[in-house]
Amino acid sequence: MASSSKNPLLLLSYASIVALWVGSQTVDINYVANIMILVTSILYAACHLSLTLREEQALARGEVPPKEDGDDDGGDDDDEEEEEERPQYDTLRAVDAMQFPLLGSASLFGLYLAFKYFDKDTVNLIISVYFCLVGLAALTSTFGPVLECLDFKFLRVEYTRSVSVRHPLPKFIGGESPWVWKLNCIVADILAFIGSSFFVCRYFITRHWTMNNVMGICFCLQGIERFSLGTYRIAAILLVGLFFYDIFWVFGTDVMVTVAKSLDGPIKILFPRSLVEDPVSGRLDMSLLGLGDIVLPGFFLALLLRFDAHVAKLPVFPTNIHASFPKPYFHSGLLGYVIGLSTTLYVMIVFEAAQPALLYLVPACLGSSLLCAFVRGELKELFDYSEEEEEVNEEKEEEEVEENEMKKTK
């Protein structure tokens, strides 16, 4: 049964993220412990946020959320507004999963060539502008809901404004009606945007590692929350492909390491080994973990958590990210991730060389989830579980065809 109380582990994960971000600026925290606790907290929080995907999948199947008292007066207009305000989610297809390592390789090698043949500062400037724009949206989307949780009525005051602009084209090519923009937000969203602008501007000006980490953490939270791998099969295809991708680009060439060290952008989370600056370079000695080593396994863990919710028959409407239900697949997958990441750090320290994290994370995550399914006797259910939009729409069309045929026979 779902519980209406708050999930203490979810609240603890949020608190850990904030505490480590603040504490690592003033206290020498062991960087291995910092990495393990921060990344685990990010994954736990982001995967639970992804439970909201179940509502989107239910709506795609044609399910209608139960209306509360007083909701009937709004009519279709309210439904249209809710549909516009609802966050958009993406689902990976099998062909995308197979192409992903190839496209990733092309992008990685393209960045390598850019840093090799063009001015490094210019390349970093262009990339920084892009990440700042994307980061502004990610930070606003992260901070907004946090502010809404505060028990202040003024934060929920709604602000609506419509702006119309005359179409610049002649009437005979579609310039008859004006363009209309409608802004609909609450005070919490406005304050979140202002706060996000401060973080983004400070990052752009200073390139400080703390601002880098704020943006990186928000990218992880938003990415995992809004993306579905579709099925376990697709997830396995993607992870296995990235397993070989990571090995090749780290062990086979210097491309991955060169790009990671040259690219000055929030594509990694930085962990200071010591707060004492190097007397020669004037910089802190940093360890780093790429966002891909968090987000990509995070997609997989989020899929396992939603499968747990499916097996537990957790109510879809309304989605409660604090709901209490059995999570054997998520916990086993998260344990596998922790073991894989620990192994990565151990090998990195022993051999004093960069390691492809997915070399250890992929077998650990896939192996732990498959072992859990085998022990529970649910291998078929795990492989049959699907969140693919196309499959959902096809099933809906088949049902409509069957209904029409039945009507004709009657």
Short mmCIF file of C-alpha atoms in Angstrom, two decimals:
data_model
loop_
_atom_site.label_atom_id
_atom_site.label_comp_id
_atom_site.label_asym_id
_atom_site.label_seq_id
_atom_site.Cartn_x
_atom_site.Cartn_y
_atom_site.Cartn_z
CA MET A 1 0.00 0.00 0.00
CA ALA A 2 1.15 3.50 -0.78
CA SER A 3 1.86 5.70 2.15
CA SER A 4 0.99 9.40 2.36
CA SER A 5 3.97 10.09 4.65
CA LYS A 6 7.27 11.41 3.36
CA ASN A 7 9.96 8.97 2.28
CA PRO A 8 12.79 9.55 4.82
CA LEU A 9 15.46 8.19 2.46
CA LEU A 10 14.32 10.56 -0.29
CA LEU A 11 14.46 13.52 2.09
CA LEU A 12 17.87 12.32 3.29
CA SER A 13 19.15 12.17 -0.29
CA TYR A 14 18.14 15.81 -0.89
CA ALA A 15 19.76 16.84 2.41
CA SER A 16 22.95 14.93 1.53
CA ILE A 17 23.24 16.67 -1.85
CA VAL A 18 22.95 20.11 -0.27
CA ALA A 19 25.18 19.26 2.72
CA LEU A 20 27.97 17.85 0.56
CA TRP A 21 27.83 20.81 -1.83
CA VAL A 22 28.11 23.29 1.04
CA GLY A 23 30.45 21.22 3.21
CA SER A 24 32.96 20.43 0.49
CA GLN A 25 33.68 24.16 0.14
CA THR A 26 34.76 24.56 3.76
CA VAL A 27 35.75 21.11 5.06
CA ASP A 28 38.24 18.59 3.68
CA ILE A 29 35.93 15.65 2.90
CA ASN A 30 37.48 12.40 1.74
CA TYR A 31 36.90 12.54 -2.01
CA VAL A 32 36.02 8.83 -2.30
CA ALA A 33 33.32 9.15 0.37
CA ASN A 34 32.18 12.41 -1.26
CA ILE A 35 31.78 10.71 -4.65
CA MET A 36 29.97 7.66 -3.27
CA ILE A 37 27.49 9.54 -1.08
CA LEU A 38 26.76 12.37 -3.52
CA VAL A 39 26.24 10.13 -6.56
CA THR A 40 24.08 7.65 -4.63
CA SER A 41 21.95 10.53 -3.32
CA ILE A 42 21.53 12.00 -6.82
CA LEU A 43 20.46 8.63 -8.23
CA TYR A 44 18.02 7.93 -5.40
CA ALA A 45 16.36 11.34 -5.73
CA ALA A 46 16.27 11.41 -9.55
CA CYS A 47 14.89 7.87 -9.89
CA HIS A 48 12.03 8.65 -7.50
CA LEU A 49 11.27 11.85 -9.41
CA SER A 50 10.98 9.69 -12.55
CA LEU A 51 7.92 7.95 -11.07
CA THR A 52 5.93 10.83 -12.56
CA LEU A 53 6.59 9.21 -15.95
CA ARG A 54 3.94 6.63 -15.06
CA GLU A 55 1.26 9.30 -15.37
CA GLU A 56 2.43 10.16 -18.89
CA GLN A 57 2.41 6.51 -19.90
CA ALA A 58 -1.08 6.05 -18.47
CA LEU A 59 -2.36 9.08 -20.39
CA ALA A 60 -0.77 7.66 -23.57
CA ARG A 61 -2.79 4.49 -23.00
CA GLY A 62 -5.94 6.59 -22.89
CA GLU A 63 -6.47 6.40 -19.14
CA VAL A 64 -8.20 9.41 -17.59
CA PRO A 65 -7.20 10.65 -14.13
CA PRO A 66 -10.08 10.74 -11.64
CA LYS A 67 -11.51 14.22 -11.25
CA GLU A 68 -11.65 15.84 -7.86
CA ASP A 69 -14.71 17.64 -6.54
CA GLY A 70 -15.28 20.90 -8.38
CA ASP A 71 -13.18 19.95 -11.40
CA ASP A 72 -16.16 19.54 -13.75
CA ASP A 73 -16.71 23.28 -14.22
CA GLY A 74 -13.41 23.85 -16.02
CA GLY A 75 -14.29 21.67 -19.00
CA ASP A 76 -12.05 21.11 -21.96
CA ASP A 77 -10.15 24.38 -21.49
CA ASP A 78 -8.72 23.21 -18.17
CA ASP A 79 -7.70 19.89 -19.73
CA GLU A 80 -5.91 21.70 -22.57
CA GLU A 81 -4.09 23.98 -20.12
CA GLU A 82 -3.01 21.00 -17.99
CA GLU A 83 -1.75 19.23 -21.12
CA GLU A 84 0.29 22.29 -22.12
CA GLU A 85 1.80 22.65 -18.63
CA ARG A 86 2.64 18.94 -18.30
CA PRO A 87 6.39 18.23 -18.70
CA GLN A 88 7.37 16.44 -21.91
CA TYR A 89 9.14 13.11 -21.66
CA ASP A 90 11.16 11.11 -24.17
CA THR A 91 11.30 7.35 -24.73
CA LEU A 92 14.27 5.58 -26.31
CA ARG A 93 13.68 3.16 -29.19
CA ALA A 94 15.74 0.06 -29.97
CA VAL A 95 17.25 1.66 -33.08
CA ASP A 96 18.24 4.71 -31.02
CA ALA A 97 19.93 2.49 -28.45
CA MET A 98 22.00 0.81 -31.16
CA GLN A 99 22.96 4.14 -32.74
CA PHE A 100 23.76 5.90 -29.46
CA PRO A 101 27.35 4.61 -29.05
CA LEU A 102 28.10 5.52 -32.68
CA LEU A 103 26.65 9.02 -32.37
CA GLY A 104 28.41 9.45 -29.03
CA SER A 105 31.70 8.41 -30.62
CA ALA A 106 31.22 10.89 -33.46
CA SER A 107 30.47 13.71 -31.01
CA LEU A 108 33.41 12.81 -28.79
CA PHE A 109 35.86 12.63 -31.68
CA GLY A 110 34.46 15.88 -33.08
CA LEU A 111 35.21 17.64 -29.79
CA TYR A 112 38.69 16.09 -29.77
CA LEU A 113 39.40 17.50 -33.25
CA ALA A 114 37.94 20.88 -32.27
CA PHE A 115 40.31 21.17 -29.31
CA LYS A 116 43.23 19.94 -31.41
CA TYR A 117 42.85 22.26 -34.41
CA PHE A 118 41.00 25.31 -33.06
CA ASP A 119 41.61 27.75 -30.25
CA LYS A 120 40.77 26.00 -26.99
CA ASP A 121 39.37 29.13 -25.31
CA THR A 122 37.05 29.87 -28.25
CA VAL A 123 35.70 26.31 -28.30
CA ASN A 124 35.11 26.42 -24.55
CA LEU A 125 33.37 29.80 -24.84
CA ILE A 126 30.90 28.49 -27.44
CA ILE A 127 30.21 25.35 -25.43
CA SER A 128 29.84 27.36 -22.21
CA VAL A 129 27.20 29.64 -23.76
CA TYR A 130 25.22 26.58 -24.84
CA PHE A 131 25.48 24.90 -21.44
CA CYS A 132 24.51 28.12 -19.65
CA LEU A 133 21.29 28.39 -21.66
CA VAL A 134 20.42 24.73 -21.08
CA GLY A 135 21.54 25.01 -17.47
CA LEU A 136 19.22 27.95 -16.84
CA ALA A 137 16.25 25.79 -17.84
CA ALA A 138 17.51 22.80 -15.81
CA LEU A 139 18.12 24.84 -12.66
CA THR A 140 14.75 26.60 -12.90
CA SER A 141 12.96 23.26 -13.33
CA THR A 142 14.81 21.90 -10.30
CA PHE A 143 14.49 24.86 -7.94
CA GLY A 144 10.83 25.64 -8.77
CA PRO A 145 9.29 22.50 -7.24
CA VAL A 146 11.59 22.84 -4.22
CA LEU A 147 10.27 26.34 -3.50
CA GLU A 148 6.69 25.13 -3.99
CA CYS A 149 7.22 22.66 -1.14
CA LEU A 150 7.75 25.56 1.27
CA ASP A 151 4.60 26.40 3.20
CA PHE A 152 4.24 29.99 2.00
CA LYS A 153 1.03 30.98 0.22
CA PHE A 154 2.62 33.82 -1.74
CA LEU A 155 4.85 31.31 -3.57
CA ARG A 156 1.74 29.78 -5.15
CA VAL A 157 0.26 33.06 -6.40
CA GLU A 158 -0.35 32.63 -10.13
CA TYR A 159 0.92 35.11 -12.68
CA THR A 160 -0.55 35.10 -16.18
CA ARG A 161 0.36 37.40 -19.05
CA SER A 162 -0.44 37.26 -22.76
CA VAL A 163 1.58 39.09 -25.40
CA SER A 164 0.49 39.38 -29.02
CA VAL A 165 2.70 40.38 -31.93
CA ARG A 166 1.47 41.09 -35.45
CA HIS A 167 2.54 38.53 -38.01
CA PRO A 168 5.38 40.03 -40.10
CA LEU A 169 4.36 38.16 -43.27
CA PRO A 170 1.73 39.36 -45.80
CA LYS A 171 -1.82 38.07 -45.38
CA PHE A 172 -1.71 35.83 -48.47
CA ILE A 173 1.11 33.75 -46.91
CA GLY A 174 -0.40 33.33 -43.50
CA GLY A 175 -0.02 36.71 -41.87
CA GLU A 176 -3.68 37.23 -40.99
CA SER A 177 -3.59 36.33 -37.29
CA PRO A 178 -1.18 37.71 -34.66
CA TRP A 179 1.34 35.60 -32.81
CA VAL A 180 0.32 35.09 -29.21
CA TRP A 181 2.60 34.12 -26.34
CA LYS A 182 1.02 33.16 -23.04
CA LEU A 183 3.06 33.15 -19.84
CA ASN A 184 1.49 31.18 -17.02
CA CYS A 185 3.58 30.65 -13.89
CA ILE A 186 3.60 31.09 -10.14
CA VAL A 187 5.80 33.22 -7.91
CA ALA A 188 7.93 30.16 -7.02
CA ASP A 189 8.83 29.74 -10.71
CA ILE A 190 9.83 33.40 -11.02
CA LEU A 191 12.03 33.23 -7.92
CA ALA A 192 13.54 29.96 -9.18
CA PHE A 193 14.39 31.63 -12.49
CA ILE A 194 16.03 34.58 -10.71
CA GLY A 195 18.07 32.29 -8.46
CA SER A 196 19.04 30.09 -11.40
CA SER A 197 20.19 33.14 -13.34
CA PHE A 198 22.53 34.03 -10.47
CA PHE A 199 24.14 30.56 -10.46
CA VAL A 200 24.47 30.44 -14.24
CA CYS A 201 25.95 33.95 -14.51
CA ARG A 202 28.40 33.25 -11.72
CA TYR A 203 29.47 30.03 -13.41
CA PHE A 204 29.96 31.81 -16.75
CA ILE A 205 32.08 34.54 -15.15
CA THR A 206 34.13 32.54 -12.64
CA ARG A 207 34.02 28.92 -13.90
CA HIS A 208 34.14 27.98 -10.22
CA TRP A 209 33.86 24.26 -9.49
CA THR A 210 30.99 24.77 -7.03
CA MET A 211 28.84 26.42 -9.73
CA ASN A 212 29.86 23.66 -12.14
CA ASN A 213 28.58 21.09 -9.66
CA VAL A 214 25.24 22.86 -9.17
CA MET A 215 24.59 22.74 -12.91
CA GLY A 216 25.87 19.17 -13.21
CA ILE A 217 23.64 17.92 -10.39
CA CYS A 218 20.58 19.62 -11.91
CA PHE A 219 21.37 18.11 -15.33
CA CYS A 220 21.41 14.66 -13.69
CA LEU A 221 18.14 15.20 -11.82
CA GLN A 222 16.26 16.59 -14.81
CA GLY A 223 17.66 14.08 -17.31
CA ILE A 224 16.82 10.97 -15.30
CA GLU A 225 13.41 12.35 -14.34
CA ARG A 226 12.30 13.04 -17.92
CA PHE A 227 13.70 10.13 -19.94
CA SER A 228 12.58 6.51 -20.34
CA LEU A 229 14.59 3.65 -21.83
CA GLY A 230 11.32 1.99 -22.90
CA THR A 231 12.04 -1.66 -22.10
CA TYR A 232 14.61 -3.76 -20.29
CA ARG A 233 15.83 -5.12 -23.63
CA ILE A 234 16.48 -1.62 -24.97
CA ALA A 235 18.21 -0.69 -21.73
CA ALA A 236 20.47 -3.74 -22.02
CA ILE A 237 21.31 -2.94 -25.66
CA LEU A 238 22.22 0.63 -24.73
CA LEU A 239 24.34 -0.30 -21.72
CA VAL A 240 26.21 -3.07 -23.53
CA GLY A 241 26.95 -0.71 -26.43
CA LEU A 242 28.23 1.95 -24.04
CA PHE A 243 30.26 -0.69 -22.22
CA PHE A 244 32.39 -1.23 -25.35
CA TYR A 245 32.27 2.51 -26.21
CA ASP A 246 33.80 3.46 -22.87
CA ILE A 247 36.49 0.77 -23.01
CA PHE A 248 37.59 1.74 -26.53
CA TRP A 249 37.78 5.50 -25.99
CA VAL A 250 39.56 5.26 -22.62
CA PHE A 251 41.91 2.31 -23.12
CA GLY A 252 42.23 2.39 -26.91
CA THR A 253 42.95 6.09 -27.38
CA ASP A 254 43.62 9.26 -25.41
CA VAL A 255 40.49 10.92 -26.83
CA MET A 256 38.19 10.55 -23.80
CA VAL A 257 40.77 11.73 -21.27
CA THR A 258 41.90 14.63 -23.50
CA VAL A 259 38.34 15.91 -24.01
CA ALA A 260 37.47 15.50 -20.32
CA LYS A 261 40.50 17.56 -19.28
CA SER A 262 40.19 20.18 -22.05
CA LEU A 263 36.44 20.78 -21.96
CA ASP A 264 35.62 23.45 -19.40
CA GLY A 265 31.91 22.79 -18.98
CA PRO A 266 29.43 21.20 -16.57
CA ILE A 267 29.70 17.75 -18.15
CA LYS A 268 31.32 16.37 -15.01
CA ILE A 269 31.10 16.72 -11.26
CA LEU A 270 34.30 17.82 -9.54
CA PHE A 271 35.47 16.57 -6.14
CA PRO A 272 38.36 18.36 -4.38
CA ARG A 273 40.99 16.01 -2.97
CA SER A 274 42.15 18.86 -0.74
CA LEU A 275 41.09 22.47 -0.16
CA VAL A 276 44.74 23.55 -0.14
CA GLU A 277 45.70 25.05 -3.50
CA ASP A 278 48.76 23.85 -5.36
CA PRO A 279 51.52 26.46 -4.78
CA VAL A 280 52.67 26.28 -8.41
CA SER A 281 49.41 26.23 -10.38
CA GLY A 282 47.25 27.94 -7.76
CA ARG A 283 44.52 25.36 -8.36
CA LEU A 284 42.88 22.66 -6.28
CA ASP A 285 43.68 19.02 -6.94
CA MET A 286 40.42 17.61 -8.31
CA SER A 287 38.91 14.22 -9.07
CA LEU A 288 36.08 14.11 -11.56
CA LEU A 289 33.18 11.87 -12.55
CA GLY A 290 31.51 12.39 -15.92
CA LEU A 291 27.76 13.00 -15.96
CA GLY A 292 27.38 10.10 -18.38
CA ASP A 293 28.58 7.71 -15.65
CA ILE A 294 25.69 8.95 -13.49
CA VAL A 295 22.89 9.67 -15.95
CA LEU A 296 23.13 6.61 -18.22
CA PRO A 297 23.01 4.04 -15.39
CA GLY A 298 20.45 6.36 -13.78
CA PHE A 299 18.08 5.83 -16.72
CA PHE A 300 18.36 2.09 -16.11
CA LEU A 301 17.79 2.34 -12.34
CA ALA A 302 14.77 4.59 -12.90
CA LEU A 303 13.30 1.96 -15.25
CA LEU A 304 13.78 -0.67 -12.53
CA LEU A 305 12.04 1.55 -9.97
CA ARG A 306 9.04 2.06 -12.26
CA PHE A 307 8.94 -1.71 -12.84
CA ASP A 308 8.84 -2.15 -9.06
CA ALA A 309 5.90 0.26 -8.94
CA HIS A 310 4.21 -1.70 -11.76
CA VAL A 311 4.66 -5.03 -9.95
CA ALA A 312 3.41 -3.50 -6.69
CA LYS A 313 0.37 -2.10 -8.56
CA LEU A 314 1.10 1.37 -7.19
CA PRO A 315 -1.72 3.82 -8.08
CA VAL A 316 -0.81 5.98 -11.07
CA PHE A 317 -3.17 8.89 -10.33
CA PRO A 318 -1.98 10.79 -8.44
CA THR A 319 1.69 9.83 -8.57
CA ASN A 320 3.30 10.05 -5.15
CA ILE A 321 7.10 10.02 -5.28
CA HIS A 322 7.12 9.44 -1.51
CA ALA A 323 4.95 6.32 -1.76
CA SER A 324 6.13 3.28 0.18
CA PHE A 325 6.19 0.02 -1.81
CA PRO A 326 8.56 -2.94 -2.30
CA LYS A 327 11.56 -1.95 -4.46
CA PRO A 328 13.64 -5.13 -4.88
CA TYR A 329 14.80 -4.37 -8.43
CA PHE A 330 15.70 -0.76 -7.73
CA HIS A 331 17.56 -1.62 -4.54
CA SER A 332 19.46 -4.47 -6.20
CA GLY A 333 20.34 -2.24 -9.17
CA LEU A 334 21.45 0.60 -6.90
CA LEU A 335 23.55 -1.83 -4.86
CA GLY A 336 25.12 -3.06 -8.10
CA TYR A 337 25.90 0.54 -9.07
CA VAL A 338 27.55 1.22 -5.70
CA ILE A 339 29.67 -1.94 -6.06
CA GLY A 340 30.61 -1.00 -9.64
CA LEU A 341 31.54 2.57 -8.73
CA SER A 342 33.53 1.40 -5.70
CA THR A 343 35.45 -1.00 -7.94
CA THR A 344 36.14 1.82 -10.42
CA LEU A 345 37.57 4.07 -7.71
CA TYR A 346 39.63 1.25 -6.20
CA VAL A 347 41.22 0.33 -9.54
CA MET A 348 41.80 4.02 -10.34
CA ILE A 349 43.61 4.58 -7.03
CA VAL A 350 45.68 1.39 -7.26
CA PHE A 351 46.82 1.89 -10.86
CA GLU A 352 46.81 5.71 -10.69
CA ALA A 353 45.16 5.92 -14.11
CA ALA A 354 41.78 6.98 -15.52
CA GLN A 355 39.27 4.14 -15.70
CA PRO A 356 36.21 3.64 -17.93
CA ALA A 357 33.54 3.60 -15.22
CA LEU A 358 30.99 1.83 -17.43
CA LEU A 359 33.38 -1.13 -17.65
CA TYR A 360 32.45 -1.88 -14.05
CA LEU A 361 29.01 -0.23 -13.78
CA VAL A 362 27.30 -2.02 -16.68
CA PRO A 363 27.99 -5.62 -15.57
CA ALA A 364 27.18 -4.70 -11.96
CA CYS A 365 23.81 -3.08 -12.76
CA LEU A 366 22.69 -5.62 -15.37
CA GLY A 367 23.93 -8.57 -13.34
CA SER A 368 22.28 -7.49 -10.09
CA SER A 369 18.90 -6.85 -11.74
CA LEU A 370 18.96 -10.16 -13.64
CA LEU A 371 19.93 -12.02 -10.47
CA CYS A 372 17.04 -10.37 -8.62
CA ALA A 373 14.59 -11.37 -11.38
CA PHE A 374 15.95 -14.94 -11.43
CA VAL A 375 15.62 -15.35 -7.66
CA ARG A 376 12.07 -13.94 -7.72
CA GLY A 377 11.09 -15.99 -10.77
CA GLU A 378 10.11 -12.85 -12.72
CA LEU A 379 12.50 -12.89 -15.67
CA LYS A 380 9.62 -13.02 -18.18
CA GLU A 381 7.77 -10.18 -16.47
CA LEU A 382 10.93 -8.05 -16.44
CA PHE A 383 11.58 -8.56 -20.16
CA ASP A 384 7.89 -8.10 -21.07
CA TYR A 385 7.56 -4.78 -19.22
CA SER A 386 7.34 -1.92 -21.72
CA GLU A 387 7.06 1.86 -21.61
CA GLU A 388 7.43 2.40 -25.35
CA GLU A 389 5.01 5.01 -26.71
CA GLU A 390 4.68 3.32 -30.10
CA GLU A 391 3.75 0.03 -28.47
CA VAL A 392 1.18 1.75 -26.29
CA ASN A 393 -0.37 3.54 -29.26
CA GLU A 394 -0.43 0.34 -31.33
CA GLU A 395 -2.24 -1.51 -28.55
CA LYS A 396 -4.75 1.33 -28.34
CA GLU A 397 -5.34 1.22 -32.12
CA GLU A 398 -5.79 -2.56 -32.02
CA GLU A 399 -8.38 -2.21 -29.26
CA GLU A 400 -10.27 0.41 -31.29
CA VAL A 401 -10.24 -1.85 -34.38
CA GLU A 402 -11.58 -4.77 -32.34
CA GLU A 403 -14.33 -2.58 -30.89
CA ASN A 404 -15.35 -1.39 -34.37
CA GLU A 405 -15.44 -4.95 -35.69
CA MET A 406 -17.60 -6.04 -32.76
CA LYS A 407 -20.01 -3.17 -33.44
CA LYS A 408 -20.24 -4.17 -37.11
CA THR A 409 -20.99 -7.80 -36.25
CA LYS A 410 -23.76 -6.70 -33.89
#
